[in-house]
Amino acid sequence: SAMNYLVALYERGNPPRDLEHYFKNFNLEYVGNKNLATSVTTSGNAIFTQHTPLGMMQSVNYKGDLYLLIKNPSFMLLLESNDARHVNDPLWVAFLIISALLISLYVSVLRSLLPLRRLSKDIRKFASGNMEMAMTARLNENEQDEIGQVAVEFDNAVCKIRELIRSRQLFLRAIMHELKTPIGKGRIVSEMVANDTQKMRLINVFERLEMLINEFSKVEQLLSKSYALNYQECHFSLILEQVQDMLMLDKFEERVSCDIRDDVILRVDFQLFSLAIKNLIDNALKYAEDKKAILICDSEFIAVKNLGKKLNHPIDYYKQAFVRGDKVSAGSGMGLGLYIIEQICQMQKFELAYDYEDGYHVFKILLRAKAKRA
């Protein structure tokens, strides 16, 4: 090749004037790095050696690269191949192109998933009860992909649900307002009754009706997940006094046996927790065979017991909304007792437990770490 042609030129007496230019035509270049040249000549492995009229020609392998060494008494040349030096260039170009494609694909996927993450965040807010939130979908109506369409449809569903809840709340508030008007008038008229016994009975009836309406308002807020808790610390004995007023029993002490082992301090919503205890006692009295209930307050739990036969269904069945016990007639309440109690306990981070012990139904509100000793 290059050496054979060079030898032929020398034999004809027509050597090339510029050796560097000559070797470049054969993709060979001088090794300009003196340190590299020294390392190649001293540490390189000779693949083959050939003696020519120009001198010794040797092919040297050094660190995976091939070099051509020409040595005679007048000069020494060390050449390297351009092809060998740039053999990895196509691989680097391919690597860079593939890397750019992967990065662009990754960025594209992230950008396409970003609306989905915003939508997921909005769904969590909506599930937590935030009905007045401004949906992200309305801000991205120009997006025509599948995620954008899902966001728009979900926003439409949220708007419809919000309007239904508002219309229901307005309807119920209007009913309660209309009911309070005759109750208020009846309360005023009852003060004019001359007979004290009849007067007190009428007053108690109207107060009971007003309390039921207020309780119904709380139940509606609980069912719609729109009740705002108002936490405060109070002794259980104070809650029990409120429960007695709510039950309005003529002989509370005879029908409800109270065993206050520890008058714990609870951090609860006073009105809501009183409603839960009231419903527990009310259910116990309603279903008890002897029409009596037992209330126990300890540092770890609040329990309400009543005598009765074993339940026909698992307790979870009776915790559903609008489910009544087998002994209760269809006209005795809405069947929301245990459902409301469970909802109140969950909202205030308590656990409602049930057990059947020695012929007694036992409902326990487990206080755990939320109770303090008086």
Coordinates of C-alpha atoms in Angstrom, one line a residue, residues 200-201 203-212 240-256 274-275 277-279 281-282:
M200 CA -94.4 22.6 81.6
R201 CA -95.5 19.7 79.4
I203 CA -92.8 23.8 77.1
N204 CA -91.0 20.5 77.2
V205 CA -92.7 19.3 74.0
F206 CA -91.7 22.5 72.1
E207 CA -88.2 22.5 73.5
R208 CA -87.9 18.8 72.4
L209 CA -89.1 19.7 68.9
E210 CA -86.6 22.5 68.6
M211 CA -83.8 20.3 69.9
L212 CA -84.7 17.6 67.3
L240 CA -73.1 13.8 80.4
E241 CA -75.1 16.8 81.7
Q242 CA -75.6 17.9 78.1
V243 CA -76.7 14.4 77.1
Q244 CA -79.3 14.3 79.9
D245 CA -80.8 17.6 78.6
M246 CA -80.9 16.2 75.1
L247 CA -82.6 12.9 76.1
M248 CA -85.2 14.7 78.3
L249 CA -86.0 11.6 80.3
D250 CA -88.3 12.0 83.3
K251 CA -86.2 9.6 85.4
F252 CA -82.8 9.5 83.9
E253 CA -81.0 8.1 87.0
E254 CA -83.5 5.2 87.2
R255 CA -83.2 4.2 83.5
V256 CA -79.5 4.9 83.0
S274 CA -72.7 14.8 73.1
L275 CA -74.9 13.8 70.2
I277 CA -73.3 9.6 73.5
K278 CA -77.0 10.6 73.4
N279 CA -77.6 8.3 70.4
I281 CA -77.9 5.7 75.2
D282 CA -81.1 6.3 73.1

